[in-house]
MMTF fields as JSON, N, C-alpha, C and O atoms, coordinates in Angstrom:
{
  "mmtfVersion": "1.0.0",
  "mmtfProducer": "UNKNOWN",
  "numBonds": 535,
  "numAtoms": 536,
  "numGroups": 134,
  "numChains": 1,
  "numModels": 1,
  "chainsPerModel": [1],
  "groupsPerChain": [134],
  "chainIdList": ["A"],
  "bondAtomList": [4, 2, 8, 6, 12, 10, 16, 14, 20, 18, 24, 22, 28, 26, 32, 30, 36, 34, 40, 38, 44, 42, 48, 46, 52, 50, 56, 54, 60, 58, 64, 62, 68, 66, 72, 70, 76, 74, 80, 78, 84, 82, 88, 86, 92, 90, 96, 94, 100, 98, 104, 102, 108, 106, 112, 110, 116, 114, 120, 118, 124, 122, 128, 126, 132, 130, 136, 134, 140, 138, 144, 142, 148, 146, 152, 150, 156, 154, 160, 158, 164, 162, 168, 166, 172, 170, 176, 174, 180, 178, 184, 182, 188, 186, 192, 190, 196, 194, 200, 198, 204, 202, 208, 206, 212, 210, 216, 214, 220, 218, 224, 222, 228, 226, 232, 230, 236, 234, 240, 238, 244, 242, 248, 246, 252, 250, 256, 254, 260, 258, 264, 262, 268, 266, 272, 270, 276, 274, 280, 278, 284, 282, 288, 286, 292, 290, 296, 294, 300, 298, 304, 302, 308, 306, 312, 310, 316, 314, 320, 318, 324, 322, 328, 326, 332, 330, 336, 334, 340, 338, 344, 342, 348, 346, 352, 350, 356, 354, 360, 358, 364, 362, 368, 366, 372, 370, 376, 374, 380, 378, 384, 382, 388, 386, 392, 390, 396, 394, 400, 398, 404, 402, 408, 406, 412, 410, 416, 414, 420, 418, 424, 422, 428, 426, 432, 430, 436, 434, 440, 438, 444, 442, 448, 446, 452, 450, 456, 454, 460, 458, 464, 462, 468, 466, 472, 470, 476, 474, 480, 478, 484, 482, 488, 486, 492, 490, 496, 494, 500, 498, 504, 502, 508, 506, 512, 510, 516, 514, 520, 518, 524, 522, 528, 526, 532, 530],
  "bondOrderList": [1, 1, 1, 1, 1, 1, 1, 1, 1, 1, 1, 1, 1, 1, 1, 1, 1, 1, 1, 1, 1, 1, 1, 1, 1, 1, 1, 1, 1, 1, 1, 1, 1, 1, 1, 1, 1, 1, 1, 1, 1, 1, 1, 1, 1, 1, 1, 1, 1, 1, 1, 1, 1, 1, 1, 1, 1, 1, 1, 1, 1, 1, 1, 1, 1, 1, 1, 1, 1, 1, 1, 1, 1, 1, 1, 1, 1, 1, 1, 1, 1, 1, 1, 1, 1, 1, 1, 1, 1, 1, 1, 1, 1, 1, 1, 1, 1, 1, 1, 1, 1, 1, 1, 1, 1, 1, 1, 1, 1, 1, 1, 1, 1, 1, 1, 1, 1, 1, 1, 1, 1, 1, 1, 1, 1, 1, 1, 1, 1, 1, 1, 1, 1],
  "groupList": [{"groupName": "UNK", "atomNameList": ["N", "CA", "C", "O"], "elementList": ["N", "C", "C", "O"], "formalChargeList": [0, 0, 0, 0], "bondAtomList": [1, 0, 2, 1, 3, 2], "bondOrderList": [1, 1, 2], "singleLetterCode": "X", "chemCompType": "L-PEPTIDE LINKING"}],
  "groupTypeList": [0, 0, 0, 0, 0, 0, 0, 0, 0, 0, 0, 0, 0, 0, 0, 0, 0, 0, 0, 0, 0, 0, 0, 0, 0, 0, 0, 0, 0, 0, 0, 0, 0, 0, 0, 0, 0, 0, 0, 0, 0, 0, 0, 0, 0, 0, 0, 0, 0, 0, 0, 0, 0, 0, 0, 0, 0, 0, 0, 0, 0, 0, 0, 0, 0, 0, 0, 0, 0, 0, 0, 0, 0, 0, 0, 0, 0, 0, 0, 0, 0, 0, 0, 0, 0, 0, 0, 0, 0, 0, 0, 0, 0, 0, 0, 0, 0, 0, 0, 0, 0, 0, 0, 0, 0, 0, 0, 0, 0, 0, 0, 0, 0, 0, 0, 0, 0, 0, 0, 0, 0, 0, 0, 0, 0, 0, 0, 0, 0, 0, 0, 0, 0, 0],
  "groupIdList": [1, 2, 3, 4, 5, 6, 7, 8, 9, 10, 11, 12, 13, 14, 15, 16, 17, 18, 19, 20, 21, 22, 23, 24, 25, 26, 27, 28, 29, 30, 31, 32, 33, 34, 35, 36, 37, 38, 39, 40, 41, 42, 43, 44, 45, 46, 47, 48, 49, 50, 51, 52, 53, 54, 55, 56, 57, 58, 59, 60, 61, 62, 63, 64, 65, 66, 67, 68, 69, 70, 71, 72, 73, 74, 75, 76, 77, 78, 79, 80, 81, 82, 83, 84, 85, 86, 87, 88, 89, 90, 91, 92, 93, 94, 95, 96, 97, 98, 99, 100, 101, 102, 103, 104, 105, 106, 107, 108, 109, 110, 111, 112, 113, 114, 115, 116, 117, 118, 119, 120, 121, 122, 123, 124, 125, 126, 127, 128, 129, 130, 131, 132, 133, 134],
  "secStructList": [7, 7, 7, 7, 1, 7, 7, 2, 2, 2, 2, 2, 2, 2, 1, 7, 2, 2, 2, 2, 2, 2, 2, 2, 2, 2, 6, 6, 7, 7, 7, 7, 7, 3, 3, 3, 3, 3, 2, 2, 2, 2, 6, 6, 1, 7, 1, 1, 7, 1, 1, 3, 3, 3, 3, 7, 1, 1, 7, 7, 6, 6, 6, 6, 7, 3, 3, 3, 7, 6, 6, 7, 7, 7, 7, 7, 7, 7, 6, 6, 1, 7, 1, 3, 3, 3, 3, 3, 7, 7, 7, 7, 7, 7, 3, 3, 3, 7, 7, 5, 7, 1, 1, 7, 5, 7, 7, 7, 3, 3, 3, 3, 7, 1, 1, 7, 7, 7, 2, 2, 2, 2, 6, 1, 6, 6, 1, 7, 3, 3, 3, 3, 7, 7],
  "xCoordList": [23.78, 23.076, 21.56, 20.817, 21.268, 19.418, 18.849, 19.622, 18.028, 16.874, 16.315, 15.711, 16.532, 16.152, 14.982, 14.652, 14.345, 13.685, 12.021, 11.731, 11.087, 9.886, 9.535, 10.274, 8.568, 8.352, 7.756, 7.962, 6.824, 6.55, 5.076, 4.773, 4.499, 3.512, 3.252, 2.278, 4.348, 4.727, 4.855, 4.082, 5.96, 6.601, 5.49, 5.411, 4.495, 3.534, 2.439, 1.963, 1.887, 0.969, 1.642, 0.996, 3.008, 3.568, 3.478, 3.465, 3.407, 3.232, 1.885, 1.764, 0.689, -0.478, -1.068, -1.296, -1.272, -1.891, -3.281, -3.51, -4.094, -5.696, -5.533, -5.976, -4.827, -4.697, -4.287, -4.979, -3.238, -2.654, -3.782, -4.013, -4.456, -5.619, -6.481, -7.095, -6.556, -7.845, -7.283, -8.031, -5.799, -5.361, -5.294, -5.537, -4.876, -4.738, -6.207, -6.374, -6.968, -8.597, -8.866, -9.216, -8.674, -9.035, -8.495, -9.258, -7.055, -6.591, -7.068, -6.635, -7.86, -8.4, -7.355, -7.027, -6.785, -6.455, -6.836, -7.255, -6.785, -7.101, -6.875, -5.699, -7.724, -7.421, -8.166, -9.364, -7.823, -8.48, -9.162, -8.828, -10.382, -10.961, -10.587, -10.075, -10.734, -10.155, -11.146, -12.142, -10.539, -11.372, -10.168, -9.106, -10.352, -9.993, -10.859, -11.943, -10.055, -10.736, -10.111, -8.895, -10.881, -10.38, -9.514, -9.891, -8.454, -7.786, -8.957, -8.929, -9.883, -11.061, -11.966, -12.636, -12.129, -12.798, -12.506, -13.451, -11.287, -10.482, -10.517, -10.839, -10.139, -9.926, -11.143, -11.05, -12.307, -13.229, -14.193, -15.145, -13.796, -14.32, -13.957, -13.71, -13.886, -13.726, -14.654, -15.808, -13.7, -14.467, -14.252, -14.957, -13.519, -13.72, -13.814, -13.428, -14.392, -14.099, -12.967, -12.366, -12.603, -11.106, -11.003, -11.964, -9.546, -8.326, -8.4, -8.778, -7.969, -7.228, -6.271, -5.879, -5.446, -4.541, -4.784, -5.656, -4.192, -4.383, -3.035, -1.951, -3.186, -1.595, -1.764, -2.937, -0.775, -0.611, -0.973, -0.735, -1.564, -1.995, -0.957, -1.008, -0.032, 0.675, 2.538, 3.479, 2.78, 4.148, 4.223, 3.289, 5.887, 6.436, 6.992, 6.806, 7.58, 8.708, 7.736, 8.54, 6.535, 5.605, 5.737, 5.578, 6.08, 6.325, 4.834, 4.032, 4.528, 3.24, 2.12, 1.048, 2.266, 1.319, 0.985, 1.734, -0.787, -1.159, -1.644, -2.836, -1.66, -2.512, -3.065, -2.672, -4.536, -5.461, -6.17, -6.475, -6.292, -6.329, -8.253, -9.005, -8.493, -9.5, -9.581, -8.638, -10.764, -10.605, -10.179, -10.495, -9.243, -8.619, -9.548, -10.546, -9.399, -9.692, -9.315, -8.119, -10.0, -9.779, -8.131, -7.774, -7.263, -5.963, -6.107, -6.873, -5.124, -5.04, -3.57, -2.523, -3.566, -2.318, -1.784, -2.158, -0.501, 0.731, -0.104, -0.621, 0.176, -0.058, 0.12, -0.706, 1.867, 2.319, 1.331, 1.913, 0.476, -0.273, -1.031, -1.491, -1.062, -1.584, -3.317, -3.72, -4.247, -5.365, -6.356, -7.368, -5.694, -6.719, -5.808, -4.811, -6.031, -5.474, -6.0, -6.997, -5.251, -6.036, -6.409, -5.439, -7.419, -7.804, -7.783, -8.138, -7.56, -7.396, -7.308, -6.608, -8.292, -8.458, -7.546, -7.128, -6.91, -5.935, -5.686, -6.257, -4.778, -4.525, -3.502, -2.402, -3.669, -2.547, -1.81, -2.392, -0.437, 0.321, 1.742, 2.209, 2.628, 3.868, 3.996, 3.005, 5.091, 5.842, 6.44, 7.608, 5.992, 6.731, 6.838, 6.249, 7.531, 8.17, 8.419, 8.669, 8.236, 8.847, 9.15, 8.898, 9.589, 9.824, 9.406, 9.67, 8.445, 7.795, 8.187, 8.18, 8.457, 8.822, 8.437, 9.075, 7.368, 6.637, 5.413, 4.69, 5.026, 4.303, 4.784, 4.002, 6.303, 6.971, 7.07, 7.603, 6.52, 7.447, 8.727, 9.074, 9.488, 10.781, 10.788, 9.711, 12.146, 12.194, 11.638, 11.934, 10.654, 9.838, 10.84, 11.514, 10.959, 11.712, 10.708, 9.698, 10.905, 10.098, 11.161, 12.35, 10.338, 10.848, 10.132, 8.927, 11.49, 11.044, 11.602, 12.748, 10.492, 10.702, 10.447, 9.851, 10.81, 10.301, 8.906, 8.144, 8.466, 7.08, 6.643, 6.608, 6.328, 5.969, 6.754, 7.444, 6.761, 7.695, 7.727, 7.276, 8.133, 7.983, 9.497, 10.205, 9.833, 10.836, 12.059, 12.878, 12.275, 13.196, 13.473, 14.651, 12.599, 12.605, 13.372, 14.206, 13.106, 13.463, 15.059, 15.71, 15.34, 16.591, 17.923, 19.145, 17.245, 18.32, 18.77, 18.066, 20.388, 21.177, 20.147, 19.682, 19.714, 19.232, 17.689, 17.232, 17.042, 16.024, 14.855, 13.713, 15.479, 14.705, 15.629, 16.52, 15.498, 16.24, 15.552, 14.322, 16.038, 15.09, 16.249, 17.433, 14.753, 15.171, 14.689, 13.516, 15.6, 15.499, 15.98, 17.113, 14.724, 13.205, 12.8, 13.368, 11.73, 10.552, 10.317, 9.349],
  "yCoordList": [27.112, 26.781, 26.678, 25.778, 27.397, 27.494, 26.054, 25.106, 25.895, 24.762, 24.822, 25.82, 23.581, 23.603, 22.743, 22.686, 21.973, 20.839, 21.21, 22.406, 20.334, 20.455, 20.83, 20.509, 21.451, 22.163, 20.846, 19.722, 21.131, 20.511, 19.485, 18.296, 20.616, 20.32, 19.067, 18.376, 19.183, 18.419, 17.265, 16.338, 17.155, 16.043, 15.005, 13.807, 15.866, 15.009, 14.663, 13.553, 15.343, 14.862, 13.693, 13.005, 13.763, 12.442, 11.206, 10.1, 11.524, 10.069, 9.659, 8.746, 10.344, 10.228, 10.232, 11.309, 9.174, 8.812, 9.477, 10.238, 9.04, 9.633, 11.341, 12.009, 11.781, 13.249, 13.59, 14.384, 13.187, 13.289, 13.334, 14.336, 12.151, 12.225, 13.172, 13.514, 13.655, 14.638, 15.788, 16.313, 16.481, 17.541, 17.489, 18.407, 16.074, 16.131, 16.26, 16.75, 15.83, 15.708, 17.199, 17.671, 17.916, 19.341, 19.858, 20.312, 19.813, 20.345, 20.045, 20.551, 19.304, 18.841, 17.768, 17.981, 16.959, 16.009, 14.89, 14.585, 13.683, 12.113, 11.474, 11.115, 11.035, 9.804, 8.868, 9.14, 7.574, 6.33, 6.366, 7.0, 5.402, 4.95, 4.331, 3.242, 4.931, 4.338, 4.437, 5.158, 3.284, 3.653, 3.412, 2.845, 3.688, 3.512, 2.336, 2.491, 1.12, 0.172, -0.406, -0.31, -1.062, -1.794, -3.264, -3.928, -3.596, -4.706, -5.826, -6.715, -5.599, -7.116, -6.927, -7.897, -5.604, -5.814, -5.97, -6.16, -5.957, -6.305, -7.744, -8.331, -8.501, -9.758, -10.32, -11.528, -9.857, -10.618, -10.66, -11.428, -9.764, -9.597, -8.672, -7.519, -9.041, -7.649, -6.123, -5.901, -5.234, -4.131, -3.099, -2.095, -3.334, -2.534, -4.138, -5.155, -4.077, -5.007, -5.062, -4.125, -6.525, -6.957, -6.444, -6.359, -6.04, -6.143, -4.648, -3.504, -5.145, -3.54, -3.93, -5.062, -2.904, -2.575, -2.555, -1.736, -3.371, -3.177, -2.362, -2.935, -1.275, -0.71, -0.231, -0.01, 0.149, 1.107, 2.337, 2.434, 3.439, 4.61, 5.423, 6.539, 5.31, 6.179, 5.614, 6.086, 4.677, 4.15, 4.09, 3.983, 4.191, 4.549, 2.897, 1.819, 3.116, 2.234, 1.151, 0.248, 0.622, 0.108, -1.532, -2.706, -0.899, -2.061, -2.285, -1.358, -3.644, -4.454, -4.144, -3.947, -4.088, -4.059, -5.229, -6.176, -5.14, -6.294, -6.517, -6.428, -6.725, -6.947, -7.942, -9.108, -7.25, -8.55, -8.737, -7.747, -9.835, -10.115, -10.713, -11.24, -10.415, -10.966, -12.514, -13.229, -13.096, -14.372, -14.781, -15.825, -13.712, -13.631, -13.681, -12.97, -14.562, -14.461, -13.066, -12.786, -12.279, -11.223, -11.808, -12.978, -10.502, -11.129, -11.396, -10.768, -12.553, -12.279, -11.43, -11.825, -10.428, -9.688, -10.058, -10.554, -9.537, -10.017, -8.858, -7.744, -10.051, -9.194, -7.935, -7.131, -7.659, -6.212, -5.497, -4.432, -5.452, -4.794, -3.622, -3.961, -2.142, -1.316, -1.725, -2.403, -1.322, -1.04, -0.931, -1.567, 0.138, 0.383, 0.675, 1.354, 0.241, 0.236, 1.337, 2.041, 1.346, 1.869, 1.008, 0.386, 0.639, -0.115, 0.799, 1.978, 0.452, 0.98, 0.447, -0.297, 1.199, 0.102, 0.131, 1.266, -0.957, -1.332, -0.684, -1.007, 0.181, 0.991, 0.523, 0.756, -0.184, -0.492, 0.202, 1.105, 0.158, 1.048, 0.955, -0.106, 2.051, 2.28, 3.021, 3.611, 3.051, 3.627, 5.041, 4.975, 6.143, 7.237, 7.852, 7.349, 8.924, 9.659, 11.007, 10.975, 12.236, 13.486, 14.435, 14.194, 15.213, 16.747, 17.649, 18.128, 18.152, 19.662, 20.799, 20.801, 21.558, 22.928, 24.138, 24.974, 24.299, 25.415, 25.018, 24.166, 25.566, 25.027, 24.45, 24.305, 23.999, 23.402, 21.835, 21.45, 20.953, 19.596, 19.448, 19.876, 18.939, 18.707, 17.461, 16.867, 16.739, 15.76, 14.396, 14.096, 13.446, 12.573, 11.24, 10.999, 10.438, 9.382, 8.035, 7.966, 7.11, 5.53, 4.734, 4.576, 4.223, 3.077, 1.974, 1.926, 0.623, -0.627, -1.505, -1.527, -2.484, -3.543, -4.955, -5.01, -5.99, -7.335, -7.505, -7.976, -7.114, -7.199, -5.495, -4.665, -5.417, -4.579, -3.645, -4.312, -2.31, -1.627, -1.678, -0.713, -2.531, -2.908, -2.367, -1.667, -2.898, -2.239, -2.998, -2.191, -4.047, -4.569, -4.064, -4.051, -3.682, -2.965, -1.754, -1.297, -1.231, 0.179, 0.425, 1.465, -0.379, -0.365, -1.4, -1.256, -2.21, -3.368, -3.202, -2.646, -3.9, -3.599, -4.25, -5.338, -3.644, -4.312, -4.812, -5.716, -4.114, -4.241, -3.751, -4.21, -2.474, -1.388, -0.574, -0.115, -0.273, 0.254, 1.839, 1.838, 2.831, 3.902, 4.721, 4.812, 5.159, 5.876, 7.06, 7.091, 8.489, 9.792, 10.084, 9.886, 10.672, 11.064, 9.403, 8.46, 9.567, 8.783, 8.383, 7.707],
  "zCoordList": [-2.842, -3.806, -4.315, -3.922, -4.97, -5.719, -5.237, -5.371, -4.886, -5.03, -6.371, -6.764, -7.228, -8.279, -8.911, -10.096, -7.628, -8.271, -7.892, -7.864, -7.643, -7.52, -6.367, -5.436, -6.143, -4.689, -3.961, -4.42, -2.513, -1.733, -2.15, -2.054, -2.597, -3.179, -4.568, -4.865, -5.048, -6.363, -5.759, -6.002, -4.794, -4.265, -3.612, -3.885, -2.52, -2.18, -3.036, -2.8, -4.01, -4.866, -6.101, -6.892, -5.941, -6.689, -6.055, -6.595, -4.651, -3.726, -3.323, -2.506, -3.901, -3.527, -5.047, -5.599, -5.608, -6.736, -7.106, -8.046, -6.208, -6.142, -6.326, -7.26, -5.246, -5.652, -6.732, -7.37, -7.202, -8.581, -9.676, -10.353, -9.777, -10.401, -10.48, -11.49, -9.337, -9.213, -9.861, -10.686, -9.648, -9.922, -11.709, -12.493, -12.002, -13.438, -14.235, -15.352, -13.576, -14.126, -14.335, -15.418, -13.199, -12.905, -14.164, -15.017, -14.356, -15.507, -16.861, -17.896, -16.77, -18.372, -18.583, -19.75, -18.248, -18.606, -18.413, -17.296, -19.771, -19.305, -18.487, -18.413, -17.555, -16.765, -16.606, -16.684, -16.355, -16.399, -15.051, -14.05, -15.268, -14.056, -13.239, -13.497, -11.543, -11.043, -9.734, -9.697, -8.289, -7.104, -5.898, -6.156, -5.186, -3.84, -3.005, -2.442, -3.095, -1.995, -1.08, -0.909, -0.403, 0.775, 0.301, -0.665, 1.037, 0.745, 0.508, -0.343, 1.36, 1.796, 0.734, 0.378, 0.045, -0.896, -2.046, -2.813, -2.544, -3.609, -3.634, -4.667, -2.332, -2.551, -2.295, -2.078, -2.241, -2.202, -3.5, -3.635, -4.354, -5.737, -6.642, -6.287, -7.84, -8.681, -8.519, -8.884, -7.856, -8.063, -9.354, -9.46, -10.043, -11.704, -12.384, -11.809, -13.671, -14.479, -15.151, -15.679, -15.112, -15.771, -17.156, -17.921, -17.493, -17.054, -15.956, -16.209, -14.936, -14.005, -13.618, -13.901, -12.669, -11.857, -10.655, -10.367, -9.446, -8.113, -7.561, -7.455, -7.299, -6.331, -5.415, -5.115, -4.564, -3.449, -4.025, -5.229, -3.383, -3.767, -3.233, -3.75, -2.4, -1.544, -2.056, -1.417, -3.147, -3.151, -4.433, -5.228, -4.75, -6.283, -6.865, -6.3, -7.923, -8.543, -8.907, -9.141, -9.117, -9.144, -8.152, -8.485, -6.916, -6.085, -5.661, -5.549, -5.429, -5.18, -5.85, -5.28, -6.945, -8.305, -8.71, -8.947, -8.839, -8.963, -10.365, -10.071, -11.59, -12.953, -12.918, -12.91, -12.885, -12.934, -14.696, -15.36, -15.09, -16.331, -16.656, -15.837, -17.905, -18.153, -17.822, -18.16, -17.12, -16.48, -15.304, -14.734, -14.831, -13.685, -12.552, -12.671, -11.176, -9.878, -8.956, -9.035, -8.224, -7.567, -7.276, -7.139, -7.237, -6.563, -4.891, -4.16, -4.435, -3.394, -2.997, -3.508, -2.202, -1.574, -0.371, 0.692, -1.038, 0.551, 1.601, 1.52, 2.725, 4.136, 4.369, 4.799, 3.906, 3.935, 3.069, 2.867, 2.596, 1.367, 2.457, 3.547, 1.914, 2.968, 2.971, 2.026, 3.985, 4.142, 3.021, 2.726, 2.473, 0.979, -0.093, 0.152, -1.265, -2.666, -3.734, -3.573, -4.708, -5.877, -6.656, -7.088, -7.079, -8.435, -10.002, -10.017, -10.615, -11.857, -13.579, -14.266, -13.712, -15.294, -16.134, -16.36, -16.876, -17.151, -18.786, -19.828, -18.587, -20.241, -20.704, -20.205, -21.689, -22.517, -23.137, -23.739, -23.286, -24.296, -24.186, -23.771, -24.542, -24.476, -23.201, -22.771, -22.565, -21.692, -21.984, -22.366, -21.91, -22.27, -21.055, -20.098, -20.91, -19.701, -20.801, -22.005, -19.834, -20.398, -18.892, -17.712, -19.356, -18.108, -18.553, -19.656, -17.5, -18.276, -17.094, -15.863, -17.924, -17.185, -17.398, -18.037, -16.872, -16.945, -17.745, -17.227, -19.076, -19.821, -21.011, -21.95, -21.135, -21.833, -21.497, -20.456, -22.45, -22.613, -22.968, -24.068, -22.274, -23.149, -23.63, -23.697, -24.112, -24.843, -24.17, -23.013, -25.141, -24.893, -24.795, -25.797, -23.736, -23.576, -23.88, -23.179, -24.749, -24.757, -24.059, -24.337, -22.966, -21.922, -22.523, -22.771, -22.836, -23.583, -22.882, -22.434, -22.758, -21.698, -22.294, -23.37, -21.745, -21.998, -21.694, -22.539, -20.414, -19.755, -19.758, -20.667, -18.247, -18.26, -17.136, -16.365, -16.93, -16.172, -14.83, -14.213, -14.29, -12.892, -12.517, -13.242, -11.122, -10.19, -11.021, -11.461, -11.248, -11.905, -13.348, -13.703, -14.147, -15.388, -15.062, -15.843, -13.931, -13.747, -12.96, -13.068, -12.435, -11.441, -11.938, -11.919, -12.265, -12.536, -14.032, -14.875, -14.357, -15.496, -16.474, -16.137, -17.749, -18.568, -18.53, -19.23, -17.66, -17.518, -18.206, -18.235, -18.892, -20.03, -20.513, -19.797, -21.96, -23.019, -22.903, -22.961, -22.787, -23.144, -24.714, -25.036, -25.262, -26.394, -26.769, -27.14, -26.756, -26.712, -28.199, -28.638, -28.982, -28.733, -29.006, -29.557, -28.427, -28.587, -30.294, -30.642]
}
């Protein structure tokens, strides 16, 4: 059976948010401002002006994500948090997803949730509704 999925580089990039953003920016795609910071720096004070998002640089499914809103204190993170994290400017908006094959984007799906698209919204029954086309 022929292999039909993304190659090793695409898979590795998908699990490293900072590297993914570098590749996107180099291709001319817009990316929101972000920094890689130590857990201690993030807990000591705001490393970006709120609102911002703190997330593991190398994990998926929105696990361990903190949204820091205007007027909030710097987050206190779980002891299991990695030593360095990505701190990214908050970008409000719709959650859309698509597949790109070669130079062509296929159908765009609108992902609708009651809150934000966290682990439960992704994987638990009734957590989100997908509308295609968006």
